[in-house]
Amino acid sequence: MRAQLEKLAEPTYKAFTEKLVETKYEILGVRIPTLRQLAKDIVRTDWQAFIEQPKTTFEEMMLEGFVIASVNIPVEERFVFIEAFIKKIDNWSLCDSFCSSLKITKKYPQEMWNFLMTLRHESHPFVLRFIIVMMLMYYLSDEWIARVFQELQLIQHDDYYVKMAIAWAISIAFIKQEEKTRHFLQTAVLDDFTFHKALQKIRESRKVSGDVKEELKQWKRVK
């Protein structure tokens, strides 16, 4: 697989990715759409053998995530593969791309939520980020929003990528559920960094009016 990926690699894209992603895995420089197409090919072959192979590159890891997300297996069996995979993640790009690929969540929201709740005890920052990003991508509806807010308050970790994920989740929630998110921001127990980053991300959104952005400037905590 590595040899195939090396043929598809682009030096300029490699340099671009290396500036954005800090990882222990070697970055070759293969674009995401190309990796998604490769994953489709792998799913039609011996995909389990591919998953079991040791991986040293960022692209191989991305492929593994795409395969796990798309292969046709029972949902409970998929959770076994998901849990093993997310514990190998060491960067935001692998995490977030994997989450966006797990469209199966729309079919099994309760089962996925139950699975996410089994991971809450983990201290691995990218397992926690996985939980948060899954919630912001699939669980900001009326049915789930209260539970999402409750869980966001319970996740306590000093890692930058965990805190930024919480801020991101709050900003998306504000766009989708403004009044409920306003109440959450006014009552939630959030550290100053996460609170201010959430406000910043809300103000950066094109979907938020200028008046609201001006109002949120006044919410800044003063020490």
Coordinates of C-alpha atoms in Angstrom, one line a residue:
M1 CA 0.0 0.0 0.0
R2 CA 2.8 2.4 0.8
A3 CA 4.3 2.1 -2.7
Q4 CA 0.9 2.8 -4.2
L5 CA 0.4 5.9 -2.0
E6 CA 3.9 7.2 -2.9
K7 CA 2.9 7.2 -6.6
L8 CA -0.1 9.3 -5.7
A9 CA 1.7 11.7 -3.5
E10 CA 2.2 15.4 -4.3
P11 CA 5.2 17.2 -2.9
T12 CA 3.4 20.6 -2.6
Y13 CA 0.5 19.0 -0.8
K14 CA 2.9 17.2 1.5
A15 CA 4.4 20.5 2.5
F16 CA 1.0 22.1 2.9
T17 CA -0.2 19.3 5.2
E18 CA 3.0 19.2 7.2
K19 CA 2.3 22.9 8.1
L20 CA -1.2 22.1 9.4
V21 CA -0.8 18.7 11.0
E22 CA 1.5 17.7 13.8
T23 CA 1.8 13.9 13.9
K24 CA 4.2 11.1 14.5
Y25 CA 3.1 9.5 11.3
E26 CA 5.0 10.3 8.1
I27 CA 3.1 12.5 5.7
L28 CA 3.3 11.5 2.1
G29 CA 1.0 14.2 0.5
V30 CA -2.0 12.3 -0.9
R31 CA -5.2 14.2 -1.2
I32 CA -8.3 13.2 0.8
P33 CA -10.6 12.5 -2.2
T34 CA -8.0 10.1 -3.6
L35 CA -7.8 8.4 -0.2
R36 CA -11.6 8.0 -0.1
Q37 CA -11.6 6.3 -3.5
L38 CA -8.8 4.0 -2.4
A39 CA -10.8 3.1 0.7
K40 CA -13.7 2.1 -1.5
D41 CA -11.4 -0.3 -3.4
I42 CA -10.0 -1.8 -0.1
V43 CA -13.5 -2.4 1.2
R44 CA -14.2 -4.6 -1.8
T45 CA -11.2 -6.8 -1.0
D46 CA -9.7 -8.2 2.2
W47 CA -10.3 -5.1 4.3
Q48 CA -9.6 -6.8 7.6
A49 CA -6.1 -7.8 6.4
F50 CA -5.5 -4.1 5.6
I51 CA -6.6 -2.9 9.0
E52 CA -4.3 -5.5 10.7
Q53 CA -1.3 -4.3 8.8
P54 CA 1.2 -2.0 10.7
K55 CA 1.0 1.6 9.5
T56 CA 3.6 4.2 9.5
T57 CA 2.1 7.0 7.4
F58 CA -0.6 9.5 7.9
E59 CA -2.3 8.4 4.7
E60 CA -2.4 4.8 5.7
M61 CA -4.1 5.8 9.0
M62 CA -6.6 8.0 7.2
L63 CA -7.4 5.0 4.9
E64 CA -7.9 2.8 7.9
G65 CA -10.4 5.2 9.3
F66 CA -12.3 5.5 6.0
V67 CA -12.5 1.8 5.6
I68 CA -13.8 1.3 9.2
A69 CA -16.4 4.0 8.5
S70 CA -17.7 2.6 5.2
V71 CA -17.4 -1.2 5.5
N72 CA -20.7 -3.1 5.6
I73 CA -20.6 -4.8 9.1
P74 CA -23.0 -4.8 12.1
V75 CA -22.9 -1.6 14.1
E76 CA -21.7 -3.3 17.3
E77 CA -18.8 -4.9 15.4
R78 CA -17.9 -1.6 13.9
F79 CA -17.6 -0.1 17.5
V80 CA -14.8 -2.6 18.2
F81 CA -12.8 -1.3 15.2
I82 CA -13.6 2.3 16.0
E83 CA -12.4 2.0 19.6
A84 CA -9.1 0.4 18.5
F85 CA -8.6 3.1 15.8
I86 CA -9.3 6.2 17.8
K87 CA -6.7 5.2 20.4
K88 CA -4.0 5.4 17.6
I89 CA -5.0 8.9 16.5
D90 CA -2.5 11.7 17.3
N91 CA -3.8 14.7 15.4
W92 CA -6.9 16.7 14.7
S93 CA -7.0 15.9 11.0
L94 CA -7.3 12.1 11.4
C95 CA -9.9 12.6 14.2
D96 CA -12.1 15.1 12.4
S97 CA -12.0 13.3 9.0
F98 CA -12.9 10.0 10.6
C99 CA -15.8 11.6 12.4
S100 CA -17.2 13.2 9.2
S101 CA -17.0 9.7 7.6
L102 CA -19.1 8.0 10.2
K103 CA -22.4 8.8 8.4
I104 CA -23.7 5.5 9.9
T105 CA -24.4 7.6 13.0
K106 CA -27.5 9.0 11.3
K107 CA -28.9 5.5 11.1
Y108 CA -27.9 4.4 14.6
P109 CA -27.9 7.6 16.7
Q110 CA -28.8 6.0 20.0
E111 CA -26.3 3.1 19.6
M112 CA -23.5 5.5 18.7
W113 CA -24.3 7.8 21.6
N114 CA -24.2 4.8 24.0
F115 CA -20.8 3.9 22.5
L116 CA -19.5 7.4 22.9
M117 CA -20.6 7.4 26.5
T118 CA -18.4 4.3 27.2
L119 CA -15.4 6.4 26.2
R120 CA -15.9 9.3 28.6
H121 CA -13.4 7.8 31.1
E122 CA -10.6 7.9 28.6
S123 CA -7.7 10.4 29.2
H124 CA -6.4 10.2 25.6
P125 CA -6.9 13.7 24.2
F126 CA -7.9 12.5 20.8
V127 CA -10.4 10.0 22.1
L128 CA -12.0 12.9 23.9
R129 CA -11.9 15.1 20.8
F130 CA -13.5 12.2 18.9
I131 CA -16.4 12.3 21.3
I132 CA -16.8 16.0 21.1
V133 CA -16.6 16.2 17.3
M134 CA -19.0 13.4 16.9
M135 CA -21.5 15.3 19.1
L136 CA -21.1 18.5 17.1
M137 CA -21.5 16.8 13.8
Y138 CA -24.5 14.5 14.6
Y139 CA -26.1 15.5 17.9
L140 CA -27.1 19.2 17.9
S141 CA -30.8 18.6 17.3
D142 CA -33.6 19.4 19.7
E143 CA -33.6 15.8 20.9
W144 CA -29.9 15.6 21.8
I145 CA -28.7 19.2 22.5
A146 CA -29.3 19.1 26.3
R147 CA -27.3 15.9 26.6
V148 CA -24.5 17.4 24.5
F149 CA -24.3 20.4 26.7
Q150 CA -24.2 18.2 29.8
E151 CA -21.4 16.2 28.4
L152 CA -19.3 19.2 27.3
Q153 CA -19.2 20.4 30.8
L154 CA -18.1 17.1 32.1
I155 CA -15.1 16.8 29.8
Q156 CA -12.1 18.1 31.7
H157 CA -8.7 18.0 29.9
D158 CA -6.0 20.6 29.5
D159 CA -5.1 19.5 25.9
Y160 CA -5.4 22.3 23.4
Y161 CA -7.2 20.2 20.8
V162 CA -9.8 19.1 23.4
K163 CA -10.5 22.6 24.5
M164 CA -10.7 23.8 20.9
A165 CA -13.1 21.0 20.0
I166 CA -15.4 22.1 22.9
A167 CA -15.3 25.7 21.7
W168 CA -16.0 24.6 18.1
A169 CA -19.0 22.5 19.3
I170 CA -20.4 25.5 21.2
S171 CA -20.0 27.7 18.2
I172 CA -21.9 25.3 15.9
A173 CA -24.5 24.8 18.6
F174 CA -25.0 28.6 18.7
I175 CA -25.8 28.7 15.0
K176 CA -28.2 25.8 15.2
Q177 CA -29.7 26.4 18.7
E178 CA -29.0 30.0 19.6
E179 CA -31.3 30.5 22.6
K180 CA -30.3 27.2 24.2
T181 CA -26.6 27.9 23.6
R182 CA -26.9 31.4 25.0
H183 CA -28.3 29.9 28.2
F184 CA -25.5 27.3 28.2
L185 CA -22.8 29.9 27.9
Q186 CA -24.3 32.0 30.7
T187 CA -24.6 29.1 33.1
A188 CA -22.0 26.5 32.2
V189 CA -18.8 25.9 34.1
L190 CA -16.2 26.5 31.4
D191 CA -12.6 27.6 31.8
D192 CA -11.8 31.0 30.5
F193 CA -9.8 29.8 27.5
T194 CA -12.6 27.6 26.2
F195 CA -15.3 30.2 26.9
H196 CA -13.5 32.9 25.1
K197 CA -12.5 30.6 22.2
A198 CA -16.2 29.7 21.8
L199 CA -17.2 33.4 21.7
Q200 CA -14.4 34.0 19.1
K201 CA -15.6 31.2 16.9
I202 CA -19.2 32.4 17.1
R203 CA -18.1 35.9 16.1
E204 CA -16.1 34.5 13.2
S205 CA -19.1 32.8 11.7
R206 CA -20.8 34.3 8.6
K207 CA -24.1 32.9 9.9
V208 CA -24.1 35.2 12.9
S209 CA -25.4 38.7 12.5
G210 CA -23.3 41.8 13.1
D211 CA -25.5 42.9 16.1
V212 CA -25.0 39.5 17.8
K213 CA -21.3 39.6 17.2
E214 CA -21.1 43.1 18.9
E215 CA -23.2 41.9 21.8
L216 CA -21.0 38.9 22.4
K217 CA -17.9 41.2 22.7
Q218 CA -19.5 42.3 25.9
W219 CA -19.6 38.8 27.3
K220 CA -15.8 38.6 27.7
R221 CA -14.8 37.7 31.2
V222 CA -12.7 40.4 32.9
K223 CA -10.2 39.3 35.4

